Amino acid sequence: MKISVLDDRLVNRIAAGEVVERPASVVRELVDNSVDAGADDITIWIEAGGRSLIKINDNGCGMEHDDAILAFERHATSKITSTDDLDAIRTLGFRGEALSSIASVTRMNLQSRTTESEAGTEVIIEGGLLKNVKSCAMPVGTTITARRLFFNTPARRKFLKQPRTEERRVKTWLKQYALAHPEVRFRLFCDGKEAVNFGRRDSSLARARDQFRGSLVEVHYSGSNSDISGLIAHPSMAQYESAAFVLLVNGRVVSDRLLLKAVREGFDSTLKEREYPVGFIRLDVAPDLIDVNVHPQKSEVRFKEPGVVFNLVKEAIGSAVTEFRAPVAGVSRFSHTPRGSAALQLNSQSDTLPLLPQSGPVLFKSSRNDMAADTAVAGVGAVVEDALESAPETAAVETSDFRYTDLRYIGQALDCYLFCECDGVLYVLDMHAAHERYNYNIIRERYEQRAVQSQQLLMPLSVELTETGLSSCLDNEILLNRFGFEVEAFGESTLLVRSMPAIMAEKNVPELMKEIAAIAIDEVPGGELTAAVLEKVVDHISARIACHASIRSGKKMEKAEVYSLLSALDGSEFSSACPHGRPIAVAFKGSEIERWFGRDK
Ligand code: ADP
Ligand code: MG
């Protein structure tokens, strides 16, 4: 094999693979450059979601004739000169590869003028090839136009999402980014229509107040080499997507597990397990305390002292959260939150049962022989626990001829369990798990047959999501339609639900939509629904709908309902476990029960 050094154009295109992923990443790099150039007025135009055109105008310092050409060279930057600089980066850019990368996959036009020069310079580059340089009349600043993103790499162009989706990504990013740069005026036009117009503000907090709604509390911390400020929304506004919370570090929008964890811990027990709060924090730390050179798109940072940062953030958030505990805020949690918002679902989710060890089997029965000895002391509860623990190995019960319809129903206990008996065996059924399995099977079956029964809502239901959540739901609209949902966007982050699967109760819809938003984001990350991903998503959504459609523990079941559930289970596949894999029924042989009481001797 012969080795050769790649030519610059090829190298740039390869680099573009890391830096330029989609229109939003082009916008991000170009706007970073404008901010670094000291601009305080930046306007962005995109057409067809940025697929056909991305244009940025700024009133920054501009470039001289020679620099305007040099800027397109790989590793050409005015921002650092030595490795020492790399240890304390004060600008947003420093890698000197954005312009060269973007120019290699678009048709680009740059116009730039400094205060010192009378005329501007115009540079035209197509697919990384310099086509023309001339002078032009223009005000001080820079205008960059990038057309036909990925025109020369069709495979990558194919991966771009619908214009609407790409547009939403640009918008979402800009709103987050604008929080970090309140002193800059930002405008965004999508296909000629104004989509964002943020005037200059004195602080990030002031800008955040334009964006976040509801009950809000400010976060403040000021130390010798780090500052934290932020705005957090009431825990009842929490979402299932991590993107609901915006993290800004030294002027960048970052995704950082550690910071997010600190934020969640600051919220303490006010959040449920999967929830993420809504709000933002802005961290400004001395540049030598972080390394921003860990990700080509600079969306991750590394802290020199992660533990210190973690505690600072956690405490700053924690003390802000206590303000929500004041009586007035506490009341608002249950009363004046709008219909469809998170607050309404506070009670409906908490009854998910803890998972038993995954065993996936059938009916449980105990095989312990030495139980009698400690029964008297431990009490029945402990014995049953033991029985469950030892159950998995022995779980392969004679299921072939087992039928739920053969059971005689005795009664309901502890709000959730149905006691039945048959042929000298006592069966305890988890009615929620049973119902869930039954519903799940129905939903999957009707989904496959494209026969899901949908129910029109009298009034459309509005569900408050994040912008990304909304966008993911809409990306998967066809899938949702097949499940019986008719949805549309209402504003930036609200989803209007016009119809839903008939099997569900309306009150559970907001909760479910939030879950679906999170599923769509987690499991369809690149937005590509391959058959395997689709299968997983369908399964997941079916399970969630089944869960929300099922009888909640606590409800009293009529005898007739129990019998119809039992016969439904007989008609169901996999009727031994709910979709989460929890068992539906546990069996206790009469002889075993006798042993608990020492009657077998
Ligand atoms: P980096 O931002 O990492 O330095 P880029 O490829 O993004 O690398 O830009 C290269 C150089 O071009 C920058 O260092 C800067 O000097 C110049 N430049 C780019 N955009 C602008 C702009 N909008 N205004 C002024 N100078 C710019
Ligand atoms: Mg740059």
JSON list of N, CA and C in Angstrom, two decimals, residues 167-230:
[
{"chain": "A", "resi": 167, "resn": "GLU", "atom": "N", "xyz": [-34.85, 24.07, 10.28]},
{"chain": "A", "resi": 167, "resn": "GLU", "atom": "CA", "xyz": [-35.16, 25.44, 10.68]},
{"chain": "A", "resi": 167, "resn": "GLU", "atom": "C", "xyz": [-35.35, 25.51, 12.19]},
{"chain": "A", "resi": 168, "resn": "ARG", "atom": "N", "xyz": [-36.05, 24.53, 12.72]},
{"chain": "A", "resi": 168, "resn": "ARG", "atom": "CA", "xyz": [-36.31, 24.55, 14.15]},
{"chain": "A", "resi": 168, "resn": "ARG", "atom": "C", "xyz": [-35.01, 24.38, 14.95]},
{"chain": "A", "resi": 169, "resn": "ARG", "atom": "N", "xyz": [-34.11, 23.59, 14.38]},
{"chain": "A", "resi": 169, "resn": "ARG", "atom": "CA", "xyz": [-32.82, 23.40, 15.08]},
{"chain": "A", "resi": 169, "resn": "ARG", "atom": "C", "xyz": [-32.05, 24.70, 15.15]},
{"chain": "A", "resi": 170, "resn": "VAL", "atom": "N", "xyz": [-32.08, 25.45, 14.06]},
{"chain": "A", "resi": 170, "resn": "VAL", "atom": "CA", "xyz": [-31.38, 26.74, 14.04]},
{"chain": "A", "resi": 170, "resn": "VAL", "atom": "C", "xyz": [-32.00, 27.67, 15.07]},
{"chain": "A", "resi": 171, "resn": "LYS", "atom": "N", "xyz": [-33.32, 27.69, 15.07]},
{"chain": "A", "resi": 171, "resn": "LYS", "atom": "CA", "xyz": [-34.04, 28.60, 15.96]},
{"chain": "A", "resi": 171, "resn": "LYS", "atom": "C", "xyz": [-33.79, 28.24, 17.42]},
{"chain": "A", "resi": 172, "resn": "THR", "atom": "N", "xyz": [-33.88, 26.97, 17.73]},
{"chain": "A", "resi": 172, "resn": "THR", "atom": "CA", "xyz": [-33.67, 26.53, 19.10]},
{"chain": "A", "resi": 172, "resn": "THR", "atom": "C", "xyz": [-32.27, 26.90, 19.57]},
{"chain": "A", "resi": 173, "resn": "TRP", "atom": "N", "xyz": [-31.29, 26.61, 18.71]},
{"chain": "A", "resi": 173, "resn": "TRP", "atom": "CA", "xyz": [-29.92, 26.93, 19.10]},
{"chain": "A", "resi": 173, "resn": "TRP", "atom": "C", "xyz": [-29.77, 28.44, 19.32]},
{"chain": "A", "resi": 174, "resn": "LEU", "atom": "N", "xyz": [-30.32, 29.24, 18.40]},
{"chain": "A", "resi": 174, "resn": "LEU", "atom": "CA", "xyz": [-30.13, 30.69, 18.49]},
{"chain": "A", "resi": 174, "resn": "LEU", "atom": "C", "xyz": [-30.71, 31.22, 19.80]},
{"chain": "A", "resi": 175, "resn": "LYS", "atom": "N", "xyz": [-31.86, 30.71, 20.17]},
{"chain": "A", "resi": 175, "resn": "LYS", "atom": "CA", "xyz": [-32.48, 31.19, 21.42]},
{"chain": "A", "resi": 175, "resn": "LYS", "atom": "C", "xyz": [-31.62, 30.87, 22.62]},
{"chain": "A", "resi": 176, "resn": "GLN", "atom": "N", "xyz": [-31.02, 29.69, 22.59]},
{"chain": "A", "resi": 176, "resn": "GLN", "atom": "CA", "xyz": [-30.16, 29.30, 23.72]},
{"chain": "A", "resi": 176, "resn": "GLN", "atom": "C", "xyz": [-28.89, 30.16, 23.71]},
{"chain": "A", "resi": 177, "resn": "TYR", "atom": "N", "xyz": [-28.33, 30.29, 22.54]},
{"chain": "A", "resi": 177, "resn": "TYR", "atom": "CA", "xyz": [-27.08, 31.05, 22.39]},
{"chain": "A", "resi": 177, "resn": "TYR", "atom": "C", "xyz": [-27.28, 32.51, 22.78]},
{"chain": "A", "resi": 178, "resn": "ALA", "atom": "N", "xyz": [-28.41, 33.05, 22.39]},
{"chain": "A", "resi": 178, "resn": "ALA", "atom": "CA", "xyz": [-28.69, 34.46, 22.67]},
{"chain": "A", "resi": 178, "resn": "ALA", "atom": "C", "xyz": [-28.70, 34.73, 24.17]},
{"chain": "A", "resi": 179, "resn": "LEU", "atom": "N", "xyz": [-29.01, 33.71, 24.95]},
{"chain": "A", "resi": 179, "resn": "LEU", "atom": "CA", "xyz": [-28.99, 33.87, 26.40]},
{"chain": "A", "resi": 179, "resn": "LEU", "atom": "C", "xyz": [-27.57, 34.18, 26.88]},
{"chain": "A", "resi": 180, "resn": "ALA", "atom": "N", "xyz": [-26.58, 33.65, 26.17]},
{"chain": "A", "resi": 180, "resn": "ALA", "atom": "CA", "xyz": [-25.20, 33.86, 26.58]},
{"chain": "A", "resi": 180, "resn": "ALA", "atom": "C", "xyz": [-24.65, 35.19, 26.08]},
{"chain": "A", "resi": 181, "resn": "HIS", "atom": "N", "xyz": [-25.34, 35.80, 25.12]},
{"chain": "A", "resi": 181, "resn": "HIS", "atom": "CA", "xyz": [-24.83, 37.05, 24.52]},
{"chain": "A", "resi": 181, "resn": "HIS", "atom": "C", "xyz": [-25.91, 38.12, 24.48]},
{"chain": "A", "resi": 182, "resn": "PRO", "atom": "N", "xyz": [-26.33, 38.55, 25.66]},
{"chain": "A", "resi": 182, "resn": "PRO", "atom": "CA", "xyz": [-27.45, 39.49, 25.72]},
{"chain": "A", "resi": 182, "resn": "PRO", "atom": "C", "xyz": [-27.13, 40.84, 25.09]},
{"chain": "A", "resi": 183, "resn": "GLU", "atom": "N", "xyz": [-25.85, 41.19, 25.01]},
{"chain": "A", "resi": 183, "resn": "GLU", "atom": "CA", "xyz": [-25.48, 42.50, 24.49]},
{"chain": "A", "resi": 183, "resn": "GLU", "atom": "C", "xyz": [-25.57, 42.56, 22.96]},
{"chain": "A", "resi": 184, "resn": "VAL", "atom": "N", "xyz": [-25.88, 41.44, 22.35]},
{"chain": "A", "resi": 184, "resn": "VAL", "atom": "CA", "xyz": [-25.97, 41.41, 20.88]},
{"chain": "A", "resi": 184, "resn": "VAL", "atom": "C", "xyz": [-27.43, 41.37, 20.43]},
{"chain": "A", "resi": 185, "resn": "ARG", "atom": "N", "xyz": [-27.72, 42.13, 19.41]},
{"chain": "A", "resi": 185, "resn": "ARG", "atom": "CA", "xyz": [-29.06, 42.03, 18.83]},
{"chain": "A", "resi": 185, "resn": "ARG", "atom": "C", "xyz": [-29.04, 40.89, 17.81]},
{"chain": "A", "resi": 186, "resn": "PHE", "atom": "N", "xyz": [-30.00, 39.98, 17.90]},
{"chain": "A", "resi": 186, "resn": "PHE", "atom": "CA", "xyz": [-30.06, 38.85, 16.98]},
{"chain": "A", "resi": 186, "resn": "PHE", "atom": "C", "xyz": [-31.38, 38.86, 16.23]},
{"chain": "A", "resi": 187, "resn": "ARG", "atom": "N", "xyz": [-31.28, 38.70, 14.94]},
{"chain": "A", "resi": 187, "resn": "ARG", "atom": "CA", "xyz": [-32.50, 38.51, 14.17]},
{"chain": "A", "resi": 187, "resn": "ARG", "atom": "C", "xyz": [-32.35, 37.29, 13.27]},
{"chain": "A", "resi": 188, "resn": "LEU", "atom": "N", "xyz": [-33.41, 36.55, 13.13]},
{"chain": "A", "resi": 188, "resn": "LEU", "atom": "CA", "xyz": [-33.39, 35.39, 12.23]},
{"chain": "A", "resi": 188, "resn": "LEU", "atom": "C", "xyz": [-34.59, 35.47, 11.30]},
{"chain": "A", "resi": 189, "resn": "PHE", "atom": "N", "xyz": [-34.31, 35.33, 10.01]},
{"chain": "A", "resi": 189, "resn": "PHE", "atom": "CA", "xyz": [-35.39, 35.28, 9.03]},
{"chain": "A", "resi": 189, "resn": "PHE", "atom": "C", "xyz": [-35.39, 33.92, 8.36]},
{"chain": "A", "resi": 190, "resn": "CYS", "atom": "N", "xyz": [-36.54, 33.27, 8.36]},
{"chain": "A", "resi": 190, "resn": "CYS", "atom": "CA", "xyz": [-36.65, 31.96, 7.71]},
{"chain": "A", "resi": 190, "resn": "CYS", "atom": "C", "xyz": [-37.54, 32.13, 6.48]},
{"chain": "A", "resi": 191, "resn": "ASP", "atom": "N", "xyz": [-37.01, 31.85, 5.33]},
{"chain": "A", "resi": 191, "resn": "ASP", "atom": "CA", "xyz": [-37.72, 32.06, 4.06]},
{"chain": "A", "resi": 191, "resn": "ASP", "atom": "C", "xyz": [-38.36, 33.44, 4.02]},
{"chain": "A", "resi": 192, "resn": "GLY", "atom": "N", "xyz": [-37.61, 34.42, 4.44]},
{"chain": "A", "resi": 192, "resn": "GLY", "atom": "CA", "xyz": [-38.08, 35.81, 4.36]},
{"chain": "A", "resi": 192, "resn": "GLY", "atom": "C", "xyz": [-38.95, 36.26, 5.52]},
{"chain": "A", "resi": 193, "resn": "LYS", "atom": "N", "xyz": [-39.37, 35.31, 6.35]},
{"chain": "A", "resi": 193, "resn": "LYS", "atom": "CA", "xyz": [-40.23, 35.70, 7.47]},
{"chain": "A", "resi": 193, "resn": "LYS", "atom": "C", "xyz": [-39.43, 35.83, 8.75]},
{"chain": "A", "resi": 194, "resn": "GLU", "atom": "N", "xyz": [-39.69, 36.88, 9.52]},
{"chain": "A", "resi": 194, "resn": "GLU", "atom": "CA", "xyz": [-38.95, 37.06, 10.76]},
{"chain": "A", "resi": 194, "resn": "GLU", "atom": "C", "xyz": [-39.33, 35.98, 11.78]},
{"chain": "A", "resi": 195, "resn": "ALA", "atom": "N", "xyz": [-38.33, 35.23, 12.25]},
{"chain": "A", "resi": 195, "resn": "ALA", "atom": "CA", "xyz": [-38.61, 34.15, 13.20]},
{"chain": "A", "resi": 195, "resn": "ALA", "atom": "C", "xyz": [-38.13, 34.51, 14.60]},
{"chain": "A", "resi": 196, "resn": "VAL", "atom": "N", "xyz": [-37.04, 35.27, 14.69]},
{"chain": "A", "resi": 196, "resn": "VAL", "atom": "CA", "xyz": [-36.50, 35.68, 15.99]},
{"chain": "A", "resi": 196, "resn": "VAL", "atom": "C", "xyz": [-36.09, 37.14, 15.88]},
{"chain": "A", "resi": 197, "resn": "ASN", "atom": "N", "xyz": [-36.39, 37.90, 16.91]},
{"chain": "A", "resi": 197, "resn": "ASN", "atom": "CA", "xyz": [-35.90, 39.28, 16.96]},
{"chain": "A", "resi": 197, "resn": "ASN", "atom": "C", "xyz": [-35.62, 39.62, 18.42]},
{"chain": "A", "resi": 198, "resn": "PHE", "atom": "N", "xyz": [-34.38, 39.48, 18.81]},
{"chain": "A", "resi": 198, "resn": "PHE", "atom": "CA", "xyz": [-34.00, 39.77, 20.19]},
{"chain": "A", "resi": 198, "resn": "PHE", "atom": "C", "xyz": [-33.25, 41.09, 20.23]},
{"chain": "A", "resi": 199, "resn": "GLY", "atom": "N", "xyz": [-33.81, 42.06, 20.92]},
{"chain": "A", "resi": 199, "resn": "GLY", "atom": "CA", "xyz": [-33.11, 43.32, 21.09]},
{"chain": "A", "resi": 199, "resn": "GLY", "atom": "C", "xyz": [-31.96, 43.15, 22.09]},
{"chain": "A", "resi": 200, "resn": "ARG", "atom": "N", "xyz": [-31.12, 44.18, 22.20]},
{"chain": "A", "resi": 200, "resn": "ARG", "atom": "CA", "xyz": [-30.01, 44.09, 23.17]},
{"chain": "A", "resi": 200, "resn": "ARG", "atom": "C", "xyz": [-30.58, 44.15, 24.58]},
{"chain": "A", "resi": 201, "resn": "ARG", "atom": "N", "xyz": [-29.95, 43.42, 25.48]},
{"chain": "A", "resi": 201, "resn": "ARG", "atom": "CA", "xyz": [-30.36, 43.42, 26.89]},
{"chain": "A", "resi": 201, "resn": "ARG", "atom": "C", "xyz": [-29.12, 43.60, 27.76]},
{"chain": "A", "resi": 202, "resn": "ASP", "atom": "N", "xyz": [-29.38, 44.03, 29.00]},
{"chain": "A", "resi": 202, "resn": "ASP", "atom": "CA", "xyz": [-28.26, 44.28, 29.92]},
{"chain": "A", "resi": 202, "resn": "ASP", "atom": "C", "xyz": [-27.64, 42.99, 30.45]},
{"chain": "A", "resi": 203, "resn": "SER", "atom": "N", "xyz": [-28.45, 41.95, 30.54]},
{"chain": "A", "resi": 203, "resn": "SER", "atom": "CA", "xyz": [-27.94, 40.73, 31.16]},
{"chain": "A", "resi": 203, "resn": "SER", "atom": "C", "xyz": [-28.64, 39.51, 30.58]},
{"chain": "A", "resi": 204, "resn": "SER", "atom": "N", "xyz": [-28.03, 38.36, 30.81]},
{"chain": "A", "resi": 204, "resn": "SER", "atom": "CA", "xyz": [-28.65, 37.11, 30.37]},
{"chain": "A", "resi": 204, "resn": "SER", "atom": "C", "xyz": [-30.00, 36.92, 31.04]},
{"chain": "A", "resi": 205, "resn": "LEU", "atom": "N", "xyz": [-30.07, 37.33, 32.30]},
{"chain": "A", "resi": 205, "resn": "LEU", "atom": "CA", "xyz": [-31.33, 37.17, 33.03]},
{"chain": "A", "resi": 205, "resn": "LEU", "atom": "C", "xyz": [-32.44, 37.96, 32.37]},
{"chain": "A", "resi": 206, "resn": "ALA", "atom": "N", "xyz": [-32.09, 39.19, 31.95]},
{"chain": "A", "resi": 206, "resn": "ALA", "atom": "CA", "xyz": [-33.12, 40.02, 31.31]},
{"chain": "A", "resi": 206, "resn": "ALA", "atom": "C", "xyz": [-33.59, 39.34, 30.03]},
{"chain": "A", "resi": 207, "resn": "ARG", "atom": "N", "xyz": [-32.66, 38.78, 29.28]},
{"chain": "A", "resi": 207, "resn": "ARG", "atom": "CA", "xyz": [-33.06, 38.11, 28.05]},
{"chain": "A", "resi": 207, "resn": "ARG", "atom": "C", "xyz": [-33.87, 36.84, 28.34]},
{"chain": "A", "resi": 208, "resn": "ALA", "atom": "N", "xyz": [-33.47, 36.14, 29.39]},
{"chain": "A", "resi": 208, "resn": "ALA", "atom": "CA", "xyz": [-34.18, 34.91, 29.73]},
{"chain": "A", "resi": 208, "resn": "ALA", "atom": "C", "xyz": [-35.63, 35.21, 30.12]},
{"chain": "A", "resi": 209, "resn": "ARG", "atom": "N", "xyz": [-35.82, 36.36, 30.75]},
{"chain": "A", "resi": 209, "resn": "ARG", "atom": "CA", "xyz": [-37.18, 36.71, 31.16]},
{"chain": "A", "resi": 209, "resn": "ARG", "atom": "C", "xyz": [-38.09, 36.94, 29.96]},
{"chain": "A", "resi": 210, "resn": "ASP", "atom": "N", "xyz": [-37.47, 37.26, 28.80]},
{"chain": "A", "resi": 210, "resn": "ASP", "atom": "CA", "xyz": [-38.28, 37.37, 27.58]},
{"chain": "A", "resi": 210, "resn": "ASP", "atom": "C", "xyz": [-38.69, 35.98, 27.07]},
{"chain": "A", "resi": 211, "resn": "GLN", "atom": "N", "xyz": [-37.94, 34.98, 27.47]},
{"chain": "A", "resi": 211, "resn": "GLN", "atom": "CA", "xyz": [-38.15, 33.65, 26.89]},
{"chain": "A", "resi": 211, "resn": "GLN", "atom": "C", "xyz": [-38.92, 32.67, 27.76]},
{"chain": "A", "resi": 212, "resn": "PHE", "atom": "N", "xyz": [-38.63, 32.67, 29.06]},
{"chain": "A", "resi": 212, "resn": "PHE", "atom": "CA", "xyz": [-39.25, 31.67, 29.92]},
{"chain": "A", "resi": 212, "resn": "PHE", "atom": "C", "xyz": [-40.53, 32.20, 30.54]},
{"chain": "A", "resi": 213, "resn": "ARG", "atom": "N", "xyz": [-41.48, 31.30, 30.70]},
{"chain": "A", "resi": 213, "resn": "ARG", "atom": "CA", "xyz": [-42.76, 31.72, 31.27]},
{"chain": "A", "resi": 213, "resn": "ARG", "atom": "C", "xyz": [-43.00, 31.05, 32.62]},
{"chain": "A", "resi": 214, "resn": "GLY", "atom": "N", "xyz": [-44.04, 31.48, 33.28]},
{"chain": "A", "resi": 214, "resn": "GLY", "atom": "CA", "xyz": [-44.45, 30.84, 34.51]},
{"chain": "A", "resi": 214, "resn": "GLY", "atom": "C", "xyz": [-43.69, 31.33, 35.73]},
{"chain": "A", "resi": 215, "resn": "SER", "atom": "N", "xyz": [-43.75, 30.52, 36.77]},
{"chain": "A", "resi": 215, "resn": "SER", "atom": "CA", "xyz": [-43.13, 30.89, 38.03]},
{"chain": "A", "resi": 215, "resn": "SER", "atom": "C", "xyz": [-41.62, 30.66, 37.94]},
{"chain": "A", "resi": 216, "resn": "LEU", "atom": "N", "xyz": [-40.83, 31.72, 38.08]},
{"chain": "A", "resi": 216, "resn": "LEU", "atom": "CA", "xyz": [-39.39, 31.63, 37.84]},
{"chain": "A", "resi": 216, "resn": "LEU", "atom": "C", "xyz": [-38.60, 32.16, 39.04]},
{"chain": "A", "resi": 217, "resn": "VAL", "atom": "N", "xyz": [-37.44, 31.58, 39.26]},
{"chain": "A", "resi": 217, "resn": "VAL", "atom": "CA", "xyz": [-36.57, 32.06, 40.33]},
{"chain": "A", "resi": 217, "resn": "VAL", "atom": "C", "xyz": [-35.16, 32.25, 39.76]},
{"chain": "A", "resi": 218, "resn": "GLU", "atom": "N", "xyz": [-34.51, 33.31, 40.20]},
{"chain": "A", "resi": 218, "resn": "GLU", "atom": "CA", "xyz": [-33.15, 33.58, 39.70]},
{"chain": "A", "resi": 218, "resn": "GLU", "atom": "C", "xyz": [-32.10, 32.79, 40.49]},
{"chain": "A", "resi": 219, "resn": "VAL", "atom": "N", "xyz": [-31.02, 32.48, 39.80]},
{"chain": "A", "resi": 219, "resn": "VAL", "atom": "CA", "xyz": [-29.90, 31.79, 40.43]},
{"chain": "A", "resi": 219, "resn": "VAL", "atom": "C", "xyz": [-28.71, 32.74, 40.40]},
{"chain": "A", "resi": 220, "resn": "HIS", "atom": "N", "xyz": [-28.05, 32.88, 41.54]},
{"chain": "A", "resi": 220, "resn": "HIS", "atom": "CA", "xyz": [-26.88, 33.75, 41.58]},
{"chain": "A", "resi": 220, "resn": "HIS", "atom": "C", "xyz": [-25.76, 33.14, 42.39]},
{"chain": "A", "resi": 221, "resn": "TYR", "atom": "N", "xyz": [-24.57, 33.23, 41.89]},
{"chain": "A", "resi": 221, "resn": "TYR", "atom": "CA", "xyz": [-23.41, 32.90, 42.70]},
{"chain": "A", "resi": 221, "resn": "TYR", "atom": "C", "xyz": [-22.24, 33.69, 42.14]},
{"chain": "A", "resi": 222, "resn": "SER", "atom": "N", "xyz": [-21.44, 34.23, 43.01]},
{"chain": "A", "resi": 222, "resn": "SER", "atom": "CA", "xyz": [-20.30, 34.98, 42.53]},
{"chain": "A", "resi": 222, "resn": "SER", "atom": "C", "xyz": [-19.08, 34.59, 43.34]},
{"chain": "A", "resi": 223, "resn": "GLY", "atom": "N", "xyz": [-18.04, 34.10, 42.67]},
{"chain": "A", "resi": 223, "resn": "GLY", "atom": "CA", "xyz": [-16.83, 33.70, 43.38]},
{"chain": "A", "resi": 223, "resn": "GLY", "atom": "C", "xyz": [-15.62, 34.38, 42.78]},
{"chain": "A", "resi": 224, "resn": "SER", "atom": "N", "xyz": [-14.44, 34.01, 43.25]},
{"chain": "A", "resi": 224, "resn": "SER", "atom": "CA", "xyz": [-13.25, 34.72, 42.80]},
{"chain": "A", "resi": 224, "resn": "SER", "atom": "C", "xyz": [-12.94, 34.42, 41.33]},
{"chain": "A", "resi": 225, "resn": "ASN", "atom": "N", "xyz": [-13.10, 33.17, 40.92]},
{"chain": "A", "resi": 225, "resn": "ASN", "atom": "CA", "xyz": [-12.84, 32.92, 39.50]},
{"chain": "A", "resi": 225, "resn": "ASN", "atom": "C", "xyz": [-13.98, 32.21, 38.78]},
{"chain": "A", "resi": 226, "resn": "SER", "atom": "N", "xyz": [-15.16, 32.31, 39.35]},
{"chain": "A", "resi": 226, "resn": "SER", "atom": "CA", "xyz": [-16.32, 31.82, 38.62]},
{"chain": "A", "resi": 226, "resn": "SER", "atom": "C", "xyz": [-17.61, 32.54, 39.05]},
{"chain": "A", "resi": 227, "resn": "ASP", "atom": "N", "xyz": [-18.46, 32.74, 38.06]},
{"chain": "A", "resi": 227, "resn": "ASP", "atom": "CA", "xyz": [-19.77, 33.35, 38.31]},
{"chain": "A", "resi": 227, "resn": "ASP", "atom": "C", "xyz": [-20.84, 32.44, 37.75]},
{"chain": "A", "resi": 228, "resn": "ILE", "atom": "N", "xyz": [-21.94, 32.39, 38.48]},
{"chain": "A", "resi": 228, "resn": "ILE", "atom": "CA", "xyz": [-23.06, 31.62, 37.97]},
{"chain": "A", "resi": 228, "resn": "ILE", "atom": "C", "xyz": [-24.29, 32.52, 38.01]},
{"chain": "A", "resi": 229, "resn": "SER", "atom": "N", "xyz": [-25.03, 32.57, 36.92]},
{"chain": "A", "resi": 229, "resn": "SER", "atom": "CA", "xyz": [-26.34, 33.21, 36.99]},
{"chain": "A", "resi": 229, "resn": "SER", "atom": "C", "xyz": [-27.30, 32.35, 36.19]},
{"chain": "A", "resi": 230, "resn": "GLY", "atom": "N", "xyz": [-28.56, 32.50, 36.48]},
{"chain": "A", "resi": 230, "resn": "GLY", "atom": "CA", "xyz": [-29.51, 31.65, 35.77]},
{"chain": "A", "resi": 230, "resn": "GLY", "atom": "C", "xyz": [-30.93, 31.94, 36.18]}
]
